[in-house]
mmCIF file of C-alpha atoms in Angstrom:
data_model
loop_
_atom_site.group_PDB
_atom_site.id
_atom_site.type_symbol
_atom_site.label_atom_id
_atom_site.label_comp_id
_atom_site.label_asym_id
_atom_site.label_seq_id
_atom_site.Cartn_x
_atom_site.Cartn_y
_atom_site.Cartn_z
ATOM 1 C CA MET A 1158 223.970 135.852 97.706
ATOM 2 C CA ASP A 1159 221.313 134.979 100.255
ATOM 3 C CA ASN A 1160 219.791 131.817 98.753
ATOM 4 C CA ASP A 1161 217.047 131.878 101.383
ATOM 5 C CA THR A 1162 215.423 134.869 99.669
ATOM 6 C CA LEU A 1163 215.416 133.250 96.214
ATOM 7 C CA SER A 1164 212.670 131.008 94.918
ATOM 8 C CA PRO A 1165 213.580 127.407 94.060
ATOM 9 C CA GLU A 1166 213.348 128.384 90.358
ATOM 10 C CA HIS A 1167 215.763 131.287 90.907
ATOM 11 C CA ARG A 1168 218.264 129.074 92.760
ATOM 12 C CA GLU A 1169 218.078 126.331 90.145
ATOM 13 C CA PHE A 1170 218.540 128.782 87.242
ATOM 14 C CA TYR A 1171 221.455 130.535 88.983
ATOM 15 C CA GLY A 1172 223.144 127.144 89.421
ATOM 16 C CA ARG A 1173 222.762 126.424 85.702
ATOM 17 C CA PHE A 1174 224.100 129.916 84.871
ATOM 18 C CA GLN A 1175 227.174 129.225 87.032
ATOM 19 C CA SER A 1176 227.600 125.814 85.384
ATOM 20 C CA PHE A 1177 227.339 127.377 81.921
ATOM 21 C CA TRP A 1178 230.135 129.867 82.632
ATOM 22 C CA ALA A 1179 232.332 127.164 84.189
ATOM 23 C CA ALA A 1180 232.436 125.498 80.728
ATOM 24 C CA PRO A 1181 230.803 127.841 78.186
ATOM 25 C CA SER A 1182 229.934 127.004 74.583
ATOM 26 C CA GLY A 1183 227.424 128.272 72.078
ATOM 27 C CA ALA A 1184 225.516 124.997 72.185
ATOM 28 C CA ARG A 1185 225.120 125.196 75.978
ATOM 29 C CA ILE A 1186 223.042 128.406 75.672
ATOM 30 C CA ALA A 1187 220.068 126.090 75.084
ATOM 31 C CA GLU A 1188 220.468 124.886 78.700
ATOM 32 C CA ILE A 1189 219.400 128.278 80.082
ATOM 33 C CA ILE A 1190 217.813 130.313 77.248
ATOM 34 C CA ALA A 1191 214.580 129.309 75.480
ATOM 35 C CA PRO A 1192 214.822 129.406 71.658
ATOM 36 C CA GLU A 1193 211.970 131.941 71.468
ATOM 37 C CA ALA A 1194 213.547 134.212 74.123
ATOM 38 C CA THR A 1195 214.190 137.874 73.378
ATOM 39 C CA ILE A 1196 217.802 138.875 74.043
ATOM 40 C CA ASN A 1197 218.793 142.532 74.508
ATOM 41 C CA PHE A 1198 222.588 142.836 74.511
ATOM 42 C CA THR A 1199 224.397 146.150 75.070
ATOM 43 C CA GLY A 1200 225.681 147.443 71.734
ATOM 44 C CA VAL A 1201 223.934 144.767 69.657
ATOM 45 C CA GLU A 1202 220.479 144.596 68.081
ATOM 46 C CA THR A 1203 217.849 142.420 69.771
ATOM 47 C CA PHE A 1204 217.978 138.753 68.781
ATOM 48 C CA SER A 1205 216.345 135.430 69.685
ATOM 49 C CA GLY A 1206 217.482 132.686 72.014
ATOM 50 C CA ALA A 1207 217.951 130.439 68.970
ATOM 51 C CA GLN A 1208 220.279 133.035 67.396
ATOM 52 C CA TYR A 1209 222.153 133.371 70.692
ATOM 53 C CA ILE A 1210 223.768 129.951 70.167
ATOM 54 C CA ASP A 1211 225.840 131.228 67.226
ATOM 55 C CA ILE A 1212 226.337 134.687 68.751
ATOM 56 C CA MET A 1213 227.707 133.188 71.975
ATOM 57 C CA GLN A 1214 230.024 130.872 70.080
ATOM 58 C CA GLY A 1215 231.257 133.850 68.076
ATOM 59 C CA MET A 1216 231.977 135.798 71.275
ATOM 60 C CA LEU A 1217 233.851 132.837 72.754
ATOM 61 C CA ASP A 1218 235.869 132.495 69.529
ATOM 62 C CA THR A 1219 236.595 136.249 69.326
ATOM 63 C CA PHE A 1220 237.373 137.184 72.925
ATOM 64 C CA VAL A 1221 240.624 135.491 73.914
ATOM 65 C CA GLU A 1222 240.355 133.799 77.304
ATOM 66 C CA LEU A 1223 236.847 135.179 77.978
ATOM 67 C CA LYS A 1224 235.844 134.450 81.569
ATOM 68 C CA VAL A 1225 232.611 135.370 83.278
ATOM 69 C CA THR A 1226 232.352 135.005 87.039
ATOM 70 C CA PRO A 1227 228.859 135.212 88.545
ATOM 71 C CA LEU A 1228 229.119 137.345 91.693
ATOM 72 C CA ASP A 1229 225.635 137.614 93.152
ATOM 73 C CA CYS A 1230 221.967 137.415 92.300
ATOM 74 C CA ALA A 1231 218.561 138.631 93.425
ATOM 75 C CA GLY A 1232 215.100 137.563 92.436
ATOM 76 C CA ASN A 1233 211.688 139.182 92.283
ATOM 77 C CA GLY A 1234 208.734 137.220 90.923
ATOM 78 C CA ASP A 1235 209.613 135.942 87.454
ATOM 79 C CA ARG A 1236 212.738 138.160 87.322
ATOM 80 C CA LEU A 1237 216.274 137.152 88.243
ATOM 81 C CA TYR A 1238 219.174 139.597 88.322
ATOM 82 C CA ILE A 1239 222.717 138.228 88.142
ATOM 83 C CA ALA A 1240 225.739 140.463 88.714
ATOM 84 C CA TRP A 1241 228.952 139.260 87.100
ATOM 85 C CA GLU A 1242 232.552 140.143 86.340
ATOM 86 C CA SER A 1243 234.072 139.404 82.935
ATOM 87 C CA SER A 1244 237.583 139.509 81.619
ATOM 88 C CA ALA A 1245 239.319 138.805 78.320
ATOM 89 C CA LEU A 1246 242.558 139.588 76.548
ATOM 90 C CA ILE A 1247 242.070 142.667 74.357
ATOM 91 C CA ASP A 1248 245.027 144.053 72.436
ATOM 92 C CA GLY A 1249 247.216 141.694 74.448
ATOM 93 C CA LYS A 1250 246.091 143.096 77.810
ATOM 94 C CA ARG A 1251 243.677 141.604 80.317
ATOM 95 C CA VAL A 1252 240.576 143.814 80.480
ATOM 96 C CA THR A 1253 237.954 143.402 83.206
ATOM 97 C CA TRP A 1254 234.406 144.777 83.258
ATOM 98 C CA LEU A 1255 231.292 144.363 85.369
ATOM 99 C CA GLY A 1256 227.708 143.829 84.305
ATOM 100 C CA VAL A 1257 224.259 142.608 85.202
ATOM 101 C CA ASP A 1258 221.925 140.243 83.396
ATOM 102 C CA ARG A 1259 218.218 140.653 84.006
ATOM 103 C CA PHE A 1260 216.290 137.508 83.151
ATOM 104 C CA ARG A 1261 212.579 136.856 82.941
ATOM 105 C CA LEU A 1262 211.970 133.183 83.658
ATOM 106 C CA ALA A 1263 209.198 130.786 82.694
ATOM 107 C CA LYS A 1264 209.246 127.055 83.357
ATOM 108 C CA GLY A 1265 212.895 127.218 84.411
ATOM 109 C CA MET A 1266 214.140 128.866 81.212
ATOM 110 C CA ALA A 1267 214.994 132.469 80.374
ATOM 111 C CA ILE A 1268 212.411 133.900 77.991
ATOM 112 C CA GLU A 1269 213.914 137.381 78.132
ATOM 113 C CA GLU A 1270 217.406 138.597 78.912
ATOM 114 C CA HIS A 1271 218.915 142.052 79.170
ATOM 115 C CA ILE A 1272 222.732 142.041 79.282
ATOM 116 C CA ILE A 1273 223.852 145.390 80.697
ATOM 117 C CA PHE A 1274 227.471 146.589 80.905
ATOM 118 C CA ASP A 1275 229.680 149.497 79.901
ATOM 119 C CA SER A 1276 230.767 148.540 76.380
ATOM 120 C CA ALA A 1277 233.539 151.174 76.434
ATOM 121 C CA ALA A 1278 235.675 148.636 78.317
ATOM 122 C CA LEU A 1279 235.765 146.518 75.148
ATOM 123 C CA GLN A 1280 237.081 149.243 72.853
ATOM 124 C CA PRO A 1281 240.653 148.815 71.609
ATOM 125 C CA THR A 1282 243.075 150.839 73.693
ATOM 126 C CA SER A 1283 245.092 151.791 70.618
ATOM 127 C CA GLN A 1284 242.370 154.132 69.329
ATOM 128 C CA THR A 1285 243.369 157.789 69.161
ATOM 129 C CA ILE A 1286 241.274 160.877 68.736
ATOM 130 C CA ASP A 1287 242.105 162.979 65.699
ATOM 131 C CA LYS A 1288 242.821 166.535 66.700
ATOM 132 C CA GLN A 1289 241.493 169.183 64.367
ATOM 133 C CA PRO A 1290 243.340 172.540 64.224
#
């Protein structure tokens, strides 16, 4: 990440995003996401920033040893793009996947977020395809 190309707002938000994932909790969502924000999450219906508190806590409770590592970011106007790597134990195996969050910022808070990743990585590996004769 070249911090010299980011605005002060971008740098400050990215620091809070990193801090959030160093010690995540549902309640801490309010540190980076405005309650009225619109959240678009791959594989899930759109929801608000206020709803995200419970949704995040549910993800943290469901995904064993969920870790998100921010890798890089880029900014453009009121937009901030953060690339990340996640991992969790799924069916007893560590699964890793990559993604990007696209934020729209206002007054230091995210008022829109698009979480983009390949959700196939989160499917149980024990699934089989029924073969029809």
